[in-house]
Coordinates of C-alpha atoms in Angstrom, one line a residue:
Chain A
M1 CA 72.1 108.8 -32.3
V2 CA 71.2 112.4 -33.1
E3 CA 69.4 112.7 -29.8
K4 CA 72.5 111.6 -28.0
I5 CA 74.7 114.2 -29.6
K6 CA 72.2 116.9 -29.0
K7 CA 71.4 116.1 -25.4
K8 CA 73.6 118.6 -23.8
S9 CA 72.6 121.0 -21.0
Q10 CA 74.2 124.3 -20.3
W11 CA 76.4 122.7 -17.6
R12 CA 77.4 119.9 -19.8
E13 CA 78.6 122.4 -22.4
M14 CA 80.5 124.3 -19.7
W15 CA 82.2 121.2 -18.6
D16 CA 83.2 120.4 -22.2
R17 CA 84.9 123.8 -22.5
L18 CA 86.5 123.5 -19.1
K19 CA 87.9 120.0 -19.9
V20 CA 90.2 121.4 -22.7
N21 CA 91.6 124.1 -20.4
K22 CA 94.8 122.4 -19.0
M23 CA 95.5 124.9 -16.3
A24 CA 91.9 124.7 -15.0
M25 CA 92.0 120.9 -15.0
L26 CA 95.3 121.1 -13.1
G27 CA 93.7 123.3 -10.5
L28 CA 90.7 121.0 -10.3
G29 CA 93.0 118.0 -9.9
I30 CA 94.9 119.6 -7.0
L31 CA 91.7 120.7 -5.4
V32 CA 90.2 117.2 -5.6
I33 CA 93.4 115.8 -4.0
L34 CA 93.2 118.4 -1.2
I35 CA 89.6 117.6 -0.6
L36 CA 90.3 113.9 -0.4
L37 CA 93.2 114.6 2.0
A38 CA 90.8 116.7 4.1
V39 CA 88.0 114.1 4.1
F40 CA 90.3 111.2 4.9
A41 CA 92.6 113.1 7.3
E42 CA 91.7 110.9 10.2
Q43 CA 92.6 107.7 8.2
I44 CA 95.8 109.2 7.0
A45 CA 97.0 110.3 10.4
S46 CA 95.1 110.1 13.6
Y47 CA 94.3 113.5 15.1
E48 CA 94.7 112.5 18.8
D49 CA 97.7 110.3 18.3
V50 CA 99.7 112.1 15.8
A51 CA 98.5 115.6 14.9
I52 CA 98.3 117.1 18.4
K53 CA 100.7 114.7 20.2
M54 CA 103.6 116.7 21.5
D55 CA 107.1 115.2 22.0
T56 CA 109.7 117.8 22.8
S57 CA 112.5 115.3 22.3
I58 CA 112.0 115.5 18.5
R59 CA 111.2 119.1 18.1
L60 CA 112.1 121.1 15.0
Q61 CA 113.4 118.1 13.1
G62 CA 113.7 118.2 9.4
P63 CA 112.0 115.8 7.0
S64 CA 112.8 112.2 7.7
K65 CA 111.3 108.7 7.2
E66 CA 109.1 108.9 10.3
H67 CA 108.0 112.4 9.7
I68 CA 108.1 113.1 6.0
L69 CA 107.6 116.8 6.5
G70 CA 109.6 117.0 9.8
T71 CA 108.3 118.2 13.1
D72 CA 107.3 121.5 14.5
E73 CA 108.4 123.5 17.6
F74 CA 106.5 121.0 19.9
G75 CA 107.6 117.9 18.1
R76 CA 104.3 117.3 16.4
D77 CA 104.3 115.7 13.0
M78 CA 104.0 118.4 10.3
F79 CA 102.4 116.3 7.7
A80 CA 99.6 115.2 10.0
R81 CA 99.1 118.8 11.0
I82 CA 99.0 120.0 7.4
V83 CA 96.5 117.3 6.4
H84 CA 94.3 118.2 9.4
G85 CA 94.8 121.9 8.6
A86 CA 93.4 121.3 5.2
R87 CA 90.2 120.1 6.8
V88 CA 89.9 123.4 8.8
S89 CA 90.9 125.7 5.9
L90 CA 88.6 124.2 3.3
K91 CA 85.7 123.9 5.7
V92 CA 86.1 127.5 6.9
G93 CA 86.6 128.7 3.3
I94 CA 83.7 126.9 1.8
I95 CA 81.2 127.6 4.7
A96 CA 82.3 131.3 4.9
V97 CA 81.6 131.7 1.1
G98 CA 78.4 129.8 1.5
I99 CA 77.2 132.3 4.2
A100 CA 78.3 135.2 2.0
I101 CA 76.5 133.8 -1.1
I102 CA 73.2 133.0 0.7
I103 CA 73.0 136.4 2.5
G104 CA 74.6 138.5 -0.2
G105 CA 72.9 136.7 -3.0
T106 CA 69.5 137.1 -1.5
L107 CA 70.1 140.8 -0.9
G108 CA 71.5 141.3 -4.4
A109 CA 68.6 139.4 -6.1
V110 CA 66.0 141.3 -4.2
A111 CA 67.7 144.6 -4.9
G112 CA 68.1 143.8 -8.6
F113 CA 64.7 142.5 -9.1
Y114 CA 62.6 145.1 -7.3
G115 CA 64.9 148.1 -7.9
G116 CA 63.8 151.6 -6.7
T117 CA 64.1 152.5 -3.1
L118 CA 64.6 149.0 -1.8
D119 CA 67.6 148.6 -4.2
N120 CA 69.0 151.9 -3.0
V121 CA 68.7 151.0 0.7
I122 CA 70.3 147.6 0.3
M123 CA 73.1 148.7 -2.0
R124 CA 74.0 151.8 -0.1
T125 CA 74.3 149.6 3.1
M126 CA 76.5 147.3 1.1
D127 CA 78.6 150.3 0.0
V128 CA 79.1 151.2 3.7
F129 CA 80.4 147.7 4.3
L130 CA 82.7 147.9 1.3
A131 CA 84.2 151.1 2.6
I132 CA 85.7 149.1 5.5
P133 CA 88.6 147.0 4.5
S134 CA 87.3 143.4 4.7
I135 CA 90.1 142.1 6.9
L136 CA 89.6 144.9 9.3
L137 CA 85.9 144.1 9.4
A138 CA 86.7 140.5 10.0
I139 CA 89.1 141.4 12.8
A140 CA 86.4 143.6 14.4
I141 CA 83.8 140.8 14.2
V142 CA 86.1 138.1 15.6
S143 CA 87.3 140.3 18.4
S144 CA 83.8 141.2 19.4
L145 CA 82.4 137.7 19.1
G146 CA 85.4 135.9 20.5
S147 CA 87.6 133.5 18.5
S148 CA 86.2 130.2 17.6
M149 CA 85.8 128.3 14.3
L150 CA 82.2 129.4 13.9
N151 CA 82.9 133.0 14.6
L152 CA 85.8 132.9 12.1
M153 CA 83.5 131.6 9.4
L154 CA 80.9 134.3 10.3
A155 CA 83.6 137.0 10.2
V156 CA 85.1 136.0 6.9
G157 CA 81.6 135.3 5.4
I158 CA 80.0 138.6 6.6
S159 CA 82.9 140.7 5.3
S160 CA 82.5 139.3 1.8
I161 CA 78.7 139.7 1.6
P162 CA 78.8 143.0 -0.3
N163 CA 80.8 141.4 -3.2
Y164 CA 78.2 138.8 -3.8
A165 CA 75.4 141.2 -3.4
R166 CA 76.9 143.3 -6.1
I167 CA 77.6 140.5 -8.5
V168 CA 74.1 138.9 -8.1
R169 CA 72.4 142.2 -8.4
A170 CA 74.2 143.1 -11.7
S171 CA 73.5 139.7 -13.0
V172 CA 69.8 139.7 -12.0
I173 CA 69.3 143.2 -13.6
S174 CA 70.7 141.9 -16.9
V175 CA 68.4 138.9 -16.9
K176 CA 65.2 140.3 -15.6
D177 CA 64.4 142.2 -18.8
E178 CA 64.7 139.1 -20.9
E179 CA 61.6 138.1 -22.8
F180 CA 61.3 134.8 -21.0
V181 CA 60.9 136.5 -17.7
E182 CA 58.0 138.5 -19.2
A183 CA 56.7 135.2 -20.6
A184 CA 56.8 133.7 -17.2
R185 CA 54.7 136.7 -15.9
A186 CA 52.3 136.1 -18.7
I187 CA 51.6 132.6 -17.6
G188 CA 50.8 133.9 -14.1
A189 CA 53.9 133.0 -12.2
R190 CA 54.5 134.7 -8.9
D191 CA 57.6 136.9 -8.2
N192 CA 59.3 134.2 -6.0
R193 CA 58.9 131.6 -8.8
I194 CA 60.2 134.0 -11.3
I195 CA 63.2 134.9 -9.2
L196 CA 64.0 131.3 -8.1
K197 CA 63.3 129.4 -11.3
H198 CA 63.9 131.8 -14.1
I199 CA 66.2 134.6 -13.0
I200 CA 68.7 132.9 -10.5
P201 CA 69.5 129.9 -12.7
N202 CA 70.3 132.2 -15.6
S203 CA 72.5 134.5 -13.5
I204 CA 74.4 131.9 -11.5
A205 CA 77.4 131.7 -13.8
P206 CA 79.4 134.8 -12.6
V207 CA 78.5 133.8 -9.0
I208 CA 80.2 130.4 -9.4
V209 CA 83.4 132.0 -10.7
Q210 CA 83.4 134.5 -7.9
A211 CA 82.7 131.8 -5.3
T212 CA 85.7 129.7 -6.5
L213 CA 88.0 132.7 -6.2
G214 CA 86.2 133.7 -3.0
V215 CA 87.0 130.4 -1.3
A216 CA 90.7 131.1 -2.0
G217 CA 90.3 134.6 -0.5
A218 CA 88.4 133.2 2.5
I219 CA 91.2 130.7 3.2
L220 CA 93.8 133.5 3.0
S221 CA 91.7 135.6 5.4
T222 CA 91.4 132.7 7.8
A223 CA 95.1 132.1 7.7
G224 CA 95.7 135.8 8.2
L225 CA 93.4 136.0 11.2
S226 CA 94.9 132.8 12.7
F227 CA 98.4 134.3 12.1
I228 CA 97.6 137.3 14.3
G229 CA 96.0 135.0 16.9
L230 CA 92.3 135.6 16.1
G231 CA 91.6 132.4 14.4
I232 CA 91.6 128.8 15.4
A233 CA 92.8 128.1 19.0
Q234 CA 95.8 125.9 19.6
P235 CA 96.3 122.9 19.5
Q236 CA 94.0 122.5 16.6
P237 CA 96.2 122.7 13.4
E238 CA 95.5 125.6 11.1
W239 CA 97.8 126.7 8.4
G240 CA 97.9 130.3 9.4
A241 CA 98.5 129.5 13.0
M242 CA 101.2 127.1 12.1
L243 CA 103.0 129.8 10.1
S244 CA 102.6 132.1 13.1
G245 CA 103.9 129.5 15.6
G246 CA 106.9 128.6 13.4
R247 CA 108.0 132.1 12.5
A248 CA 110.3 132.4 15.6
F249 CA 112.3 129.4 14.3
L250 CA 112.6 130.6 10.7
V251 CA 116.4 130.4 10.8
Q252 CA 116.9 127.2 12.6
A253 CA 114.1 125.2 11.0
P254 CA 112.7 126.9 7.9
H255 CA 110.5 123.9 7.0
V256 CA 108.2 124.7 9.9
V257 CA 107.1 127.8 8.1
A258 CA 107.7 126.7 4.6
F259 CA 105.4 123.7 4.5
P260 CA 102.2 125.4 5.8
G261 CA 103.1 128.3 3.5
I262 CA 103.4 126.0 0.5
A263 CA 100.1 124.3 1.5
I264 CA 98.3 127.7 1.5
M265 CA 99.9 128.6 -1.8
I266 CA 99.0 125.4 -3.6
T267 CA 95.4 125.6 -2.4
I268 CA 95.0 129.2 -3.4
L269 CA 96.7 128.6 -6.8
S270 CA 94.5 125.6 -7.5
L271 CA 91.3 127.5 -6.7
N272 CA 92.4 130.5 -8.8
L273 CA 93.3 128.3 -11.8
L274 CA 89.9 126.7 -11.5
G275 CA 88.1 130.0 -11.1
D276 CA 89.8 131.5 -14.1
G277 CA 89.0 128.4 -16.1
L278 CA 85.4 128.6 -15.1
R279 CA 85.2 132.2 -16.1
D280 CA 86.6 131.4 -19.5
A281 CA 84.2 128.5 -19.9
L282 CA 81.2 130.6 -19.0
D283 CA 82.1 133.6 -21.0
P284 CA 79.8 133.5 -24.1
R285 CA 82.3 135.6 -26.1
L286 CA 84.9 132.9 -25.8
R287 CA 82.6 130.1 -27.0
Q288 CA 83.5 128.5 -30.3
Chain B
M1 CA 24.2 137.7 -22.2
S2 CA 25.5 138.1 -25.7
N3 CA 28.5 136.1 -26.8
E4 CA 30.7 139.2 -26.5
F5 CA 33.7 138.0 -24.7
L6 CA 36.2 140.8 -24.5
S7 CA 35.5 144.5 -24.8
I8 CA 38.1 147.3 -24.5
E9 CA 36.7 150.7 -24.0
D10 CA 38.6 154.0 -24.4
L11 CA 41.9 152.5 -23.3
H12 CA 44.8 155.0 -22.8
I13 CA 48.3 153.8 -21.9
H14 CA 51.2 156.2 -21.5
Y15 CA 54.8 155.7 -20.7
I16 CA 56.0 158.5 -18.5
T17 CA 59.7 159.1 -19.0
Q18 CA 62.0 162.0 -18.2
E19 CA 62.1 162.9 -21.8
G20 CA 58.4 163.3 -21.9
T21 CA 55.2 161.3 -21.9
V22 CA 55.0 158.7 -24.6
K23 CA 51.3 158.3 -25.6
A24 CA 51.4 154.8 -26.8
V25 CA 47.7 153.9 -26.8
N26 CA 45.1 156.7 -27.1
G27 CA 41.5 155.7 -26.7
I28 CA 41.3 152.2 -28.2
D29 CA 37.9 150.5 -28.5
L30 CA 37.7 146.9 -29.4
K31 CA 35.2 144.1 -29.2
L32 CA 35.8 140.4 -29.6
N33 CA 33.4 137.5 -29.6
K34 CA 34.1 134.0 -28.4
G35 CA 36.1 132.0 -30.9
E36 CA 36.7 135.0 -33.2
T37 CA 40.1 136.1 -34.4
L38 CA 40.9 139.8 -34.5
G39 CA 43.8 141.1 -36.4
L40 CA 45.6 144.1 -35.0
V41 CA 47.6 145.7 -37.8
G42 CA 49.9 148.6 -37.7
E43 CA 53.5 149.8 -38.1
T44 CA 56.2 149.3 -35.6
G45 CA 55.6 151.6 -32.6
A46 CA 51.9 152.0 -33.4
G47 CA 50.9 150.6 -29.9
K48 CA 50.0 147.1 -30.8
T49 CA 52.2 145.3 -28.3
T50 CA 51.4 147.9 -25.6
T51 CA 47.7 147.1 -26.1
A52 CA 48.3 143.4 -25.8
L53 CA 50.4 143.8 -22.7
G54 CA 47.7 146.1 -21.3
I55 CA 45.1 143.4 -21.6
L56 CA 47.3 141.2 -19.4
R57 CA 48.2 144.2 -17.2
L58 CA 51.9 143.5 -17.9
I59 CA 52.9 147.0 -18.9
P60 CA 56.2 147.6 -17.2
N61 CA 55.5 150.1 -14.4
P62 CA 57.3 152.4 -14.2
P63 CA 57.4 153.9 -16.8
G64 CA 54.2 152.5 -18.2
K65 CA 50.8 153.4 -16.9
I66 CA 47.2 152.6 -17.9
M67 CA 45.7 156.0 -17.7
D68 CA 42.1 155.4 -18.4
G69 CA 39.6 153.0 -19.9
K70 CA 38.1 149.6 -19.3
I71 CA 39.1 146.1 -20.3
I72 CA 36.1 143.9 -19.7
L73 CA 36.6 140.2 -19.9
E74 CA 33.4 138.2 -19.4
G75 CA 31.8 141.1 -17.5
R76 CA 34.7 141.8 -15.2
N77 CA 36.9 144.9 -15.6
L78 CA 40.4 143.6 -15.5
L79 CA 41.7 147.0 -14.5
E80 CA 39.9 146.7 -11.2
L81 CA 41.1 143.3 -10.2
S82 CA 43.8 142.7 -7.6
E83 CA 47.2 141.4 -8.7
E84 CA 46.4 138.0 -7.2
E85 CA 43.1 137.7 -9.3
M86 CA 45.0 138.9 -12.3
R87 CA 47.6 136.2 -11.9
K88 CA 44.9 133.6 -12.1
I89 CA 43.8 135.0 -15.4
R90 CA 47.3 135.1 -17.0
G91 CA 48.1 131.8 -18.7
K92 CA 44.7 130.4 -17.7
K93 CA 42.0 132.5 -19.3
V94 CA 44.2 134.8 -21.4
S95 CA 47.6 133.7 -22.6
M96 CA 50.2 135.3 -24.8
I97 CA 52.6 134.2 -27.5
F98 CA 55.6 136.5 -27.7
Q99 CA 57.2 137.7 -30.9
D100 CA 60.6 136.0 -30.6
P101 CA 60.6 132.4 -29.7
M102 CA 64.4 132.6 -29.4
T103 CA 64.2 134.7 -26.3
S104 CA 60.8 133.9 -24.9
L105 CA 61.9 130.4 -23.6
N106 CA 64.1 130.1 -20.6
P107 CA 67.4 128.7 -21.8
V108 CA 68.2 126.6 -18.7
M109 CA 64.9 124.8 -18.3
T110 CA 63.8 121.9 -20.5
V111 CA 60.9 122.6 -22.7
G112 CA 58.9 119.9 -20.8
E113 CA 59.4 121.7 -17.6
Q114 CA 58.4 125.0 -19.1
I115 CA 55.1 123.6 -20.4
A116 CA 54.5 121.8 -17.1
E117 CA 55.1 125.1 -15.2
V118 CA 52.0 126.8 -16.5
I119 CA 49.9 123.6 -15.8
E120 CA 51.3 123.4 -12.3
I121 CA 50.5 127.1 -11.6
H122 CA 46.9 126.9 -12.8
E123 CA 45.7 123.4 -12.4
D124 CA 45.3 121.2 -9.4
V125 CA 47.8 118.5 -10.5
N126 CA 51.0 117.0 -9.1
K127 CA 54.4 117.2 -10.9
E128 CA 54.0 113.9 -12.6
E129 CA 50.6 114.7 -14.1
A130 CA 51.8 118.1 -15.2
K131 CA 54.7 116.4 -17.0
E132 CA 52.4 113.9 -18.7
K133 CA 50.2 116.8 -19.8
A134 CA 53.2 118.7 -21.1
K135 CA 54.2 115.7 -23.2
E136 CA 50.6 115.6 -24.7
M137 CA 50.8 119.3 -25.5
L138 CA 54.1 118.8 -27.3
E139 CA 52.6 116.0 -29.3
L140 CA 49.7 118.3 -30.1
V141 CA 51.9 120.9 -31.6
G142 CA 53.7 118.3 -33.7
I143 CA 56.8 117.6 -31.6
S144 CA 57.6 114.1 -30.3
G145 CA 56.9 113.8 -26.6
G146 CA 60.3 112.2 -26.1
R147 CA 61.9 115.6 -26.6
A148 CA 60.3 117.1 -23.5
G149 CA 63.7 116.7 -21.7
D150 CA 65.5 118.8 -24.3
Y151 CA 66.6 122.4 -23.8
P152 CA 65.4 125.2 -26.0
H153 CA 68.7 125.7 -27.8
Q154 CA 68.4 122.2 -29.2
F155 CA 65.3 123.2 -31.2
S156 CA 65.0 125.3 -34.4
G157 CA 63.2 128.6 -34.5
G158 CA 60.0 127.1 -35.8
M159 CA 60.0 124.3 -33.3
K160 CA 60.6 126.8 -30.5
Q161 CA 57.6 128.7 -31.6
R162 CA 55.6 125.5 -31.5
V163 CA 56.8 125.0 -27.9
V164 CA 55.7 128.6 -27.1
I165 CA 52.3 127.8 -28.6
A166 CA 52.1 124.6 -26.5
I167 CA 52.8 126.7 -23.3
A168 CA 50.2 129.2 -24.3
L169 CA 47.5 126.6 -25.0
A170 CA 48.3 124.2 -22.2
C171 CA 45.5 125.5 -19.9
S172 CA 43.0 125.9 -22.7
P173 CA 42.7 129.7 -22.5
E174 CA 39.7 131.4 -23.8
L175 CA 41.7 134.2 -25.3
L176 CA 45.1 133.9 -27.0
I177 CA 47.1 137.0 -27.7
A178 CA 49.7 136.3 -30.4
D179 CA 52.2 139.2 -30.7
E180 CA 53.7 138.8 -34.2
P181 CA 54.0 135.1 -33.8
T182 CA 55.5 134.5 -37.2
T183 CA 57.7 137.6 -37.7
A184 CA 60.9 136.0 -36.5
L185 CA 60.3 132.9 -38.6
D186 CA 61.2 132.2 -42.2
V187 CA 58.4 132.2 -44.7
T188 CA 57.9 128.4 -45.1
I189 CA 57.7 128.0 -41.4
Q190 CA 55.4 130.9 -41.0
A191 CA 52.7 129.2 -42.9
Q192 CA 53.1 126.0 -40.9
V193 CA 52.9 127.8 -37.6
L194 CA 49.9 129.8 -38.7
D195 CA 48.1 126.6 -39.8
L196 CA 48.9 125.0 -36.5
M197 CA 47.5 128.0 -34.6
Q198 CA 44.4 128.1 -36.7
G199 CA 43.8 124.4 -36.2
L200 CA 44.3 124.5 -32.4
K201 CA 42.3 127.6 -32.1
K202 CA 39.3 125.9 -33.7
E203 CA 39.8 122.8 -31.5
F204 CA 39.9 124.7 -28.3
N205 CA 37.3 127.3 -29.5
T206 CA 39.8 130.1 -28.4
A207 CA 39.3 133.7 -29.3
M208 CA 42.5 135.3 -30.6
I209 CA 44.0 138.7 -31.1
L210 CA 46.6 138.4 -33.7
I211 CA 49.1 141.2 -33.8
T212 CA 50.9 141.6 -37.1
H213 CA 52.1 144.1 -39.6
D214 CA 51.6 141.6 -42.4
L215 CA 48.2 141.9 -44.2
G216 CA 48.8 138.6 -45.8
V217 CA 48.7 136.9 -42.4
V218 CA 45.5 138.8 -41.6
A219 CA 43.8 137.7 -44.8
E220 CA 44.7 134.1 -44.0
A221 CA 43.8 134.0 -40.3
C222 CA 41.4 136.7 -39.2
D223 CA 37.7 137.4 -39.0
K224 CA 38.0 141.0 -38.1
V225 CA 40.7 143.6 -38.5
A226 CA 41.6 146.7 -36.6
I227 CA 44.1 149.0 -38.2
I228 CA 46.0 150.9 -35.6
Y229 CA 48.0 154.1 -36.2
A230 CA 49.8 156.2 -33.5
G231 CA 47.8 154.5 -30.7
E232 CA 44.4 154.9 -32.3
I233 CA 42.2 152.5 -34.2
V234 CA 41.8 154.3 -37.5
E235 CA 39.7 151.6 -39.2
Y236 CA 37.8 148.5 -37.9
A237 CA 36.0 146.1 -40.2
D238 CA 35.4 142.5 -40.9
I239 CA 37.9 140.9 -43.2
E240 CA 35.8 140.9 -46.4
S241 CA 34.8 144.5 -46.3
L242 CA 38.3 145.7 -45.4
F243 CA 39.9 143.9 -48.2
A244 CA 37.1 144.8 -50.7
S245 CA 37.0 148.5 -49.8
P246 CA 39.5 149.9 -47.4
K247 CA 38.3 153.3 -46.4
H248 CA 40.9 155.1 -44.4
P249 CA 43.7 156.8 -46.4
Y250 CA 46.2 155.0 -44.1
T251 CA 44.7 151.6 -44.8
Q252 CA 44.7 152.3 -48.5
G253 CA 48.3 153.3 -48.2
L254 CA 49.1 150.0 -46.5
F255 CA 47.4 148.1 -49.3
A256 CA 49.1 150.2 -52.0
S257 CA 52.5 149.5 -50.5
I258 CA 52.2 145.7 -51.1
P259 CA 53.8 144.8 -54.3
S260 CA 51.2 143.2 -56.6
L261 CA 51.8 140.2 -58.8
D262 CA 49.4 141.4 -61.5
E263 CA 50.7 144.8 -62.1
D264 CA 54.0 145.6 -63.5
V265 CA 55.4 148.4 -61.4
E266 CA 58.9 149.9 -61.4
R267 CA 59.0 150.9 -57.8
L268 CA 57.2 150.0 -54.6
N269 CA 54.7 152.5 -53.4
P270 CA 55.4 153.3 -49.7
I271 CA 53.4 155.7 -47.5
K272 CA 55.4 158.8 -47.4
G273 CA 56.9 160.1 -44.2
L274 CA 57.4 158.4 -40.8
M275 CA 55.3 157.5 -37.8
P276 CA 55.0 160.6 -35.6
E277 CA 57.1 160.7 -32.5
P278 CA 54.8 159.4 -29.8
T279 CA 56.0 162.1 -27.4
D280 CA 54.9 164.7 -29.8
L281 CA 51.8 163.6 -31.7
P282 CA 50.4 165.9 -34.3
S283 CA 47.2 167.8 -33.5
G284 CA 43.8 166.9 -35.1
C285 CA 44.0 163.7 -37.1
R286 CA 47.2 161.9 -36.2
F287 CA 47.7 160.9 -39.8
H288 CA 47.3 164.3 -41.5
P289 CA 51.0 165.0 -42.0
R290 CA 51.3 161.9 -44.2
C291 CA 47.8 161.9 -45.7
P292 CA 47.6 162.6 -49.4
Y293 CA 44.1 164.0 -49.0
A294 CA 44.7 166.2 -46.0
E295 CA 43.2 169.7 -45.8
A296 CA 43.6 172.5 -43.3
K297 CA 40.8 171.2 -41.2
C298 CA 42.5 167.9 -40.7
S299 CA 45.1 169.5 -38.4
E300 CA 42.4 171.2 -36.3
M301 CA 39.7 168.7 -35.8
D302 CA 39.9 165.4 -34.0
P303 CA 38.1 162.8 -36.3
K304 CA 35.3 160.8 -34.7
S305 CA 34.7 157.2 -35.5
V306 CA 32.1 157.0 -38.3
E307 CA 30.1 153.9 -39.3
V308 CA 30.5 153.3 -43.0
G309 CA 29.0 149.9 -43.2
A310 CA 27.8 147.0 -41.1
E311 CA 30.5 146.8 -38.4
H312 CA 32.9 148.9 -40.5
R313 CA 34.1 152.0 -38.7
V314 CA 36.6 154.6 -39.9
K315 CA 38.2 157.5 -38.1
C316 CA 38.6 160.0 -40.8
L317 CA 37.1 163.4 -41.4
I318 CA 36.4 162.5 -45.1
Y319 CA 33.7 160.1 -43.9
S320 CA 32.1 162.4 -41.5
G321 CA 31.7 164.9 -44.3
E322 CA 34.0 167.6 -42.8
V323 CA 36.6 167.3 -45.5
S324 CA 36.1 166.7 -49.2
G325 CA 38.7 164.0 -49.7
K326 CA 39.1 164.9 -53.3
G327 CA 40.6 162.1 -55.3
I328 CA 40.1 159.3 -52.8
E329 CA 39.2 156.0 -54.3
N330 CA 35.9 155.0 -52.9
E331 CA 33.4 152.7 -54.4

């Protein structure tokens, strides 16, 4: 009995605190639905037969029984396109942040752990990156590499590397002077073991928060790049590109712009709610 | 070869900071035989922990630096080994128990994993065998093996220190350095932990350096004692002669500051003054500004270590006959 109550890891405790946060759970709920939609997009509406099938006879129709979110300027079903768009947006968002965490996190951990000249070289390079507005940097990367989904992920990922490098570095510096790190040295552990098994697991919390918020940012950046024509190529549905395509028909058929806009908004909102909730759940000062 | 196991000769460790050089350890000489326990006693900031970290070569560098000296473990000078060779010694031949069990365990690893870690590093075993051994170690320190999957925050302070002891002894080291292992624990638990360490030390025939500022702990656990003041060993003796006749004025001061049960005293009797700033150590004898028997000569001459009995050495000018030391108790 006692064992059962006591058996609680750090993650378990975090989850318990997150559970009581209604807004965070709302965000998580929406996010789970979005992910399910994205995963089962093909089962919900076929890509070939519905999402990219043009039919100019039914263009710019409002919501109806056949097309619950109406049709766009080429007569394609908006609902199918938004569902398939979720696939693209979430994938790009998550992979871009993944790239940023792996590269930025490694650089930050090395800089924080070793300090000195290496730290200076890495962090000043990051400062140079930070001096360029990230959307400009992404535009520059996409326009030099050409626009494809992979390049889009790379562009959005690379432009947010410095953020992760800074967060991981700060977190590593605060953990590396802890006594258990010294104790790990005293049992003969190598640097890579100390970093991977002792420092990173103890400094991951702020990174998770930033990553959740970062996915939202990456989705926005992707939509922005697609809006200006540097993102996903037609006819593949992408929320930003849908906004861009529909903006000429804003007056006649506002739903063509409104629905992808709402999709973006809901996704960002859910990620931000979850991110804020995670931050509160991981903040030791807020623990009861 | 004699059974001399560890010998430290003329060890100097300084911390070089922008505010000045902190002379933490200034010419320490120590000898330790197999299976023996040496107590290292001194005030906060006397250089006890620095000495201990120095033996493992874990002085944070920068700012710390081992300036001079030798640390000879089984005939090998540790200060000349490569980092890789040193890593094989840490946790295997020499292991350390840190002062605060609350912070010396990794909060996100289970205690079983943490004990298994040291075994994996030093012994040729797979993960499963290491886990089994970790459970045995837990049992050995009096914790049920079933708790190997628990996290440190699920244990009390005394239990955590037992886990730390299990980690330290997992690879049967030949030297155990215990840095104030009982300071962070409450008194009833202190005795238990000390008993446990004593028992295991005998079982494994481990030599031990016990760092403490508690003479009671020394009396209970040690064979020999070194009193350390401002980075120097001012008195070194076996336990009987030290407790029977402390020679150095500082040692006498330490004993006098312990409240006695037999005597009815109004106030405690502390040593007057404070430890000198390690960036600005007094000239001559480091203790002379606080010494009740100090004479002019004490601030000029560096005292040498003088033999006053079998294996009883004192660093004080009174015993080398330079200073009269009028009034000092000395039977």
